[in-house]
Amino acid sequence: MNVRAEGSCWHCGEALPPGDAVRAVVGGVSHPVCCPGCRAAAEWIDALGLADYYRLRSEAAMRAPDPARVADDAAAWARPEAARQALRELDGGRCEVLVAVDGLRCAACSWLIERAVGALPGVTSVEVNAAARRARITGDRDTLALPAIVDTLGRAGYRALPLDAQVLDDARRREARVAMKRLAVAGFGAMQAMMYAAALYFGAVERMDAVTRDLFRWLGLLVATPVVFYSARPFFAGARRSLAARRLGMDVPVALAVALIYAASAVAAIRGGADVYFDSVSMFVFLLLAGRYLEMRARHRTGELADALARSSPAFADRIAGDGSLVRVAAFELRPGDRVHVAEGATVPADGVVAGGECTVDEALVSGEPVAIRKREGDVLLAGSIVVDGPVRLEARRTGAETMLSAIVTLAARAAASKPQLAQEGERAAARFVARVLALAAITALGWSLVDPARAFAAVLAVLVVACPCAFALAVPAAVTRALGVLARRRILVVNPDAIEALAHATHVVLDKTGTLTESRITLDDVHSRAGVDRAAALALAAALARASSHPLARAVAAGAGRGPVPAAEVRVDAGAGISGVVGGRRLRLGHAAYAISGELDRAQAGTIDTALDGALVLADDDGVVATFRAAEEVRPGVREAVAALVRSGVVVSIASGDALSRVAKIAHELGIERFAAALTPQAKLARLESLRAGGARVIAVGDGINDAPLLAGADVGVAIGSGTDLARASGDIVLVDSRLDGLVEARAVAQHTLAILAQNRRWALGWNFAAVPLAALGFVPPWAAAAGMSASSLAVVLNALRIGRANGGRAATGQLAAGRGPPGLAAKASPA
């Protein structure tokens, strides 16, 4: 539809400049536009065959950028450092682009973007989240061109922006400001309309004269008009979008009821009719907006963790040049291998290692640990950490979008750009309910027209209002949004919102051992080398390979070697087995005994291996074992309590590890876990998981390493440890940012509480409708009472959802979980593999 006023731009709705207007030809018709940018955008949309956008839209577009600026933006995104902020590789030769879209106003914008970008070469899918103002574009890694995407969005009048905290904050701030203004107008109007209505009600008793009565009716019309035409505008816009898309949303009966009540009351005020309902319509709009405002606030709070993490990344870094001077560069321009000077009090700009000096850092934002940690040469520094005392030199290893910090932010953004299955089912159910409401209103009108035509209109209004499925439609998004926000504030990042339902219904938990249940450390006393090989030299050789891996045992070996690592070439990491490479002209293998000695990835194929090597990390060359390393493992803090709580809740807890049987059995015995399997390859872990699921189990898998990625991806719920590898975090549905297993217990408790609240909300919404609709259809409920009851019902649903995670809700659910009052699980049975 055309939403512009006379004398305004056809595309963006802004006032036309004086003089001869620029003209844009759309659909063969010339239209005035305000600038060359809007002309280019309008004609570009028409050239794509998408001129229906102007018919479908409910709001004017943003003023289009100048074509020259669009070209510059597209060229800037062709630079590798800019592309790394948005491009992320997926499996199967695919990649995805996740961008914030500035100027996305309504559902028609989503329709336009999906079709315009979807027509580009290499693009396989486009998902636009209009509420979050984000677009997720998936396509072929070799042919998908990021500059083409930016150019297409720019030509259509939008700007594609990298995921940046300031952009998201501004979008949320604008949305909150507009929502508050609409709510304030509706609140003031409802208050005033109720005052005038009270005078009319009392006047009916005291026989008010006609002039005074008409005065109060006109005053009611005066205050209700801005409520209907300004505050209620989102309901009318939503109804138009729903009807244009040929579906029935909950805004349809709301808009219909508001329009009918206002129109009938206005006619009665002008012609001196019997009744006016300006107080009812104003209160109706105010209470509905109050419910939506609370839901919006909960949705905004969901992104606080990601925004806090994004803001912690510094914009600039001091790179150390070859002559030792400092060169200030943008943080995203850093490359692996760059040396960076980090001053005292500054924020670390990239993941890397200390390359000179010592410092104390605060990693609370990334790791959750509030205690400052002392770092020495060779120790790891994470982007987002604050150097409490320094300065220190950093050798960058991972920069920009590849840091742990950026990975968490991107995962959070991906979660915000998706819509839970629960919410999609709720929307479909609400659409069916709306159809029934409209049918019931028609039947009510027909029935009363035969019995008492004078009461037909009031009865139809009452049915439309009282049966509006607002509470039903709000039940799922209010509960899920609140749960996501609660978990995010507790440093539990839900990447896939569908995981909440699966988490609550899980029957089995499969845990990795190293890095998930335990922390590894190694000392020189644990190093045994063959005759003629110095132990320190053997440790240096092993460390040369170990530095290529993020496995906790490999990190322990690398740390034990100290300074001056020996260079390694042709390094290859075989997930779940070990590392191979050439060091000092010798081909070496570091890993479990079967891999190191025979080169076999699967221990079962390696033949008989000396049992004395069971549980050892072995370094071998073509002549045999060079050295063995044994790590003393410590159970992570909180793991015992977490495992005990999970067992008491009824779930079956087991360990699936690639480590040796003796080491796995020791940890399982220490934690009281009766089911465990050792020496598993990633494929064997996945096969074990599929066996459980084939038996009807709903499985939570928890891991941290590359070898755990297939397990996490194949489980009903994959839970990644925050300190784990990028691949593990990308494969998980949930990320425990603090790397503490007790976060899983808390997440499961919140998930169960969420489903309980959701069930309550649905029962309340359905119960209200079943109880009130018959009374409304029979004429026992006046429109004002219907408006009050329906709005109170919607508010009750939102307020009930806000109970999730409170002291008497989510935390109490944690206690119930620990006490064994969770969902029924299967009885555990000892079965060491």
PDB file of C-alpha atoms in Angstrom, residues 667-775:
ATOM      1  CA  ILE A 667      37.404 -40.677  37.183  1.00  0.00           C
ATOM      2  CA  ALA A 668      34.097 -42.548  36.814  1.00  0.00           C
ATOM      3  CA  HIS A 669      34.638 -44.264  40.172  1.00  0.00           C
ATOM      4  CA  GLU A 670      35.595 -40.982  41.819  1.00  0.00           C
ATOM      5  CA  LEU A 671      32.406 -39.298  40.551  1.00  0.00           C
ATOM      6  CA  GLY A 672      30.107 -42.260  41.169  1.00  0.00           C
ATOM      7  CA  ILE A 673      29.308 -42.766  37.472  1.00  0.00           C
ATOM      8  CA  GLU A 674      28.534 -46.412  36.741  1.00  0.00           C
ATOM      9  CA  ARG A 675      28.326 -46.284  32.959  1.00  0.00           C
ATOM     10  CA  PHE A 676      31.458 -45.410  31.017  1.00  0.00           C
ATOM     11  CA  ALA A 677      33.229 -46.242  27.771  1.00  0.00           C
ATOM     12  CA  ALA A 678      36.902 -45.601  26.990  1.00  0.00           C
ATOM     13  CA  ALA A 679      39.261 -45.517  23.988  1.00  0.00           C
ATOM     14  CA  LEU A 680      36.495 -44.263  21.690  1.00  0.00           C
ATOM     15  CA  THR A 681      37.103 -42.542  18.369  1.00  0.00           C
ATOM     16  CA  PRO A 682      34.731 -39.725  17.350  1.00  0.00           C
ATOM     17  CA  GLN A 683      32.909 -42.238  15.132  1.00  0.00           C
ATOM     18  CA  ALA A 684      32.578 -44.692  18.013  1.00  0.00           C
ATOM     19  CA  LYS A 685      31.190 -41.960  20.272  1.00  0.00           C
ATOM     20  CA  LEU A 686      28.609 -41.100  17.642  1.00  0.00           C
ATOM     21  CA  ALA A 687      27.678 -44.761  17.180  1.00  0.00           C
ATOM     22  CA  ARG A 688      27.177 -45.109  20.940  1.00  0.00           C
ATOM     23  CA  LEU A 689      24.942 -42.031  20.905  1.00  0.00           C
ATOM     24  CA  GLU A 690      22.873 -43.349  17.994  1.00  0.00           C
ATOM     25  CA  SER A 691      22.427 -46.643  19.829  1.00  0.00           C
ATOM     26  CA  LEU A 692      20.980 -44.809  22.834  1.00  0.00           C
ATOM     27  CA  ARG A 693      18.635 -42.731  20.680  1.00  0.00           C
ATOM     28  CA  ALA A 694      17.490 -45.819  18.777  1.00  0.00           C
ATOM     29  CA  GLY A 695      16.329 -47.202  22.128  1.00  0.00           C
ATOM     30  CA  GLY A 696      14.139 -44.156  22.717  1.00  0.00           C
ATOM     31  CA  ALA A 697      16.556 -42.143  24.857  1.00  0.00           C
ATOM     32  CA  ARG A 698      16.679 -38.346  24.625  1.00  0.00           C
ATOM     33  CA  VAL A 699      20.339 -37.508  25.045  1.00  0.00           C
ATOM     34  CA  ILE A 700      22.294 -34.492  26.262  1.00  0.00           C
ATOM     35  CA  ALA A 701      25.936 -34.661  25.118  1.00  0.00           C
ATOM     36  CA  VAL A 702      28.587 -32.509  26.804  1.00  0.00           C
ATOM     37  CA  GLY A 703      32.074 -31.977  25.392  1.00  0.00           C
ATOM     38  CA  ASP A 704      34.828 -29.499  24.655  1.00  0.00           C
ATOM     39  CA  GLY A 705      37.138 -30.847  21.952  1.00  0.00           C
ATOM     40  CA  ILE A 706      37.277 -31.312  18.176  1.00  0.00           C
ATOM     41  CA  ASN A 707      36.669 -35.040  18.687  1.00  0.00           C
ATOM     42  CA  ASP A 708      33.416 -34.192  20.517  1.00  0.00           C
ATOM     43  CA  ALA A 709      31.920 -32.168  17.633  1.00  0.00           C
ATOM     44  CA  PRO A 710      30.124 -35.127  15.949  1.00  0.00           C
ATOM     45  CA  LEU A 711      28.736 -36.188  19.325  1.00  0.00           C
ATOM     46  CA  LEU A 712      27.410 -32.697  20.100  1.00  0.00           C
ATOM     47  CA  ALA A 713      25.915 -32.294  16.630  1.00  0.00           C
ATOM     48  CA  GLY A 714      24.178 -35.682  16.782  1.00  0.00           C
ATOM     49  CA  ALA A 715      22.667 -35.379  20.264  1.00  0.00           C
ATOM     50  CA  ASP A 716      19.189 -34.103  21.065  1.00  0.00           C
ATOM     51  CA  VAL A 717      20.984 -31.331  22.974  1.00  0.00           C
ATOM     52  CA  GLY A 718      24.674 -30.596  22.439  1.00  0.00           C
ATOM     53  CA  VAL A 719      26.294 -28.714  25.335  1.00  0.00           C
ATOM     54  CA  ALA A 720      29.726 -27.209  24.657  1.00  0.00           C
ATOM     55  CA  ILE A 721      32.201 -26.123  27.308  1.00  0.00           C
ATOM     56  CA  GLY A 722      33.031 -22.437  26.806  1.00  0.00           C
ATOM     57  CA  SER A 723      36.788 -23.013  27.075  1.00  0.00           C
ATOM     58  CA  GLY A 724      36.651 -25.719  24.399  1.00  0.00           C
ATOM     59  CA  THR A 725      37.451 -25.582  20.706  1.00  0.00           C
ATOM     60  CA  ASP A 726      35.671 -23.427  18.139  1.00  0.00           C
ATOM     61  CA  LEU A 727      34.291 -26.536  16.413  1.00  0.00           C
ATOM     62  CA  ALA A 728      32.826 -27.857  19.660  1.00  0.00           C
ATOM     63  CA  ARG A 729      31.173 -24.498  20.398  1.00  0.00           C
ATOM     64  CA  ALA A 730      29.817 -24.270  16.850  1.00  0.00           C
ATOM     65  CA  SER A 731      28.357 -27.797  17.139  1.00  0.00           C
ATOM     66  CA  GLY A 732      26.635 -27.181  20.466  1.00  0.00           C
ATOM     67  CA  ASP A 733      23.076 -26.064  21.079  1.00  0.00           C
ATOM     68  CA  ILE A 734      24.120 -24.603  24.450  1.00  0.00           C
ATOM     69  CA  VAL A 735      27.456 -23.082  25.484  1.00  0.00           C
ATOM     70  CA  LEU A 736      28.488 -23.048  29.147  1.00  0.00           C
ATOM     71  CA  VAL A 737      30.436 -19.800  29.004  1.00  0.00           C
ATOM     72  CA  ASP A 738      31.911 -20.312  32.492  1.00  0.00           C
ATOM     73  CA  SER A 739      32.951 -23.882  31.576  1.00  0.00           C
ATOM     74  CA  ARG A 740      31.275 -25.175  34.750  1.00  0.00           C
ATOM     75  CA  LEU A 741      29.210 -28.355  34.548  1.00  0.00           C
ATOM     76  CA  ASP A 742      26.823 -27.190  37.259  1.00  0.00           C
ATOM     77  CA  GLY A 743      25.576 -24.730  34.641  1.00  0.00           C
ATOM     78  CA  LEU A 744      23.979 -27.750  32.914  1.00  0.00           C
ATOM     79  CA  VAL A 745      22.008 -28.573  36.064  1.00  0.00           C
ATOM     80  CA  GLU A 746      20.809 -24.992  36.282  1.00  0.00           C
ATOM     81  CA  ALA A 747      19.949 -24.831  32.576  1.00  0.00           C
ATOM     82  CA  ARG A 748      17.892 -28.017  32.843  1.00  0.00           C
ATOM     83  CA  ALA A 749      16.062 -26.672  35.896  1.00  0.00           C
ATOM     84  CA  VAL A 750      15.241 -23.418  34.085  1.00  0.00           C
ATOM     85  CA  ALA A 751      14.105 -25.407  31.011  1.00  0.00           C
ATOM     86  CA  GLN A 752      11.748 -27.527  33.132  1.00  0.00           C
ATOM     87  CA  HIS A 753      10.419 -24.439  34.881  1.00  0.00           C
ATOM     88  CA  THR A 754       9.890 -22.784  31.480  1.00  0.00           C
ATOM     89  CA  LEU A 755       7.783 -25.672  30.195  1.00  0.00           C
ATOM     90  CA  ALA A 756       5.796 -25.680  33.427  1.00  0.00           C
ATOM     91  CA  ILE A 757       5.096 -21.937  33.101  1.00  0.00           C
ATOM     92  CA  LEU A 758       4.265 -22.405  29.420  1.00  0.00           C
ATOM     93  CA  ALA A 759       1.719 -25.095  30.301  1.00  0.00           C
ATOM     94  CA  GLN A 760       0.209 -22.811  32.943  1.00  0.00           C
ATOM     95  CA  ASN A 761      -0.036 -19.941  30.456  1.00  0.00           C
ATOM     96  CA  ARG A 762      -1.727 -22.098  27.850  1.00  0.00           C
ATOM     97  CA  ARG A 763      -4.195 -23.534  30.359  1.00  0.00           C
ATOM     98  CA  TRP A 764      -4.994 -20.038  31.608  1.00  0.00           C
ATOM     99  CA  ALA A 765      -5.485 -18.669  28.083  1.00  0.00           C
ATOM    100  CA  LEU A 766      -7.707 -21.554  27.000  1.00  0.00           C
ATOM    101  CA  GLY A 767      -9.601 -21.584  30.306  1.00  0.00           C
ATOM    102  CA  TRP A 768     -10.337 -17.871  30.042  1.00  0.00           C
ATOM    103  CA  ASN A 769     -11.687 -18.222  26.529  1.00  0.00           C
ATOM    104  CA  PHE A 770     -13.811 -21.286  27.274  1.00  0.00           C
ATOM    105  CA  ALA A 771     -15.310 -19.570  30.330  1.00  0.00           C
ATOM    106  CA  ALA A 772     -15.816 -16.054  28.961  1.00  0.00           C
ATOM    107  CA  VAL A 773     -16.773 -16.601  25.299  1.00  0.00           C
ATOM    108  CA  PRO A 774     -20.173 -18.226  25.981  1.00  0.00           C
ATOM    109  CA  LEU A 775     -21.061 -15.434  28.411  1.00  0.00           C
TER     110      LEU A 775
END
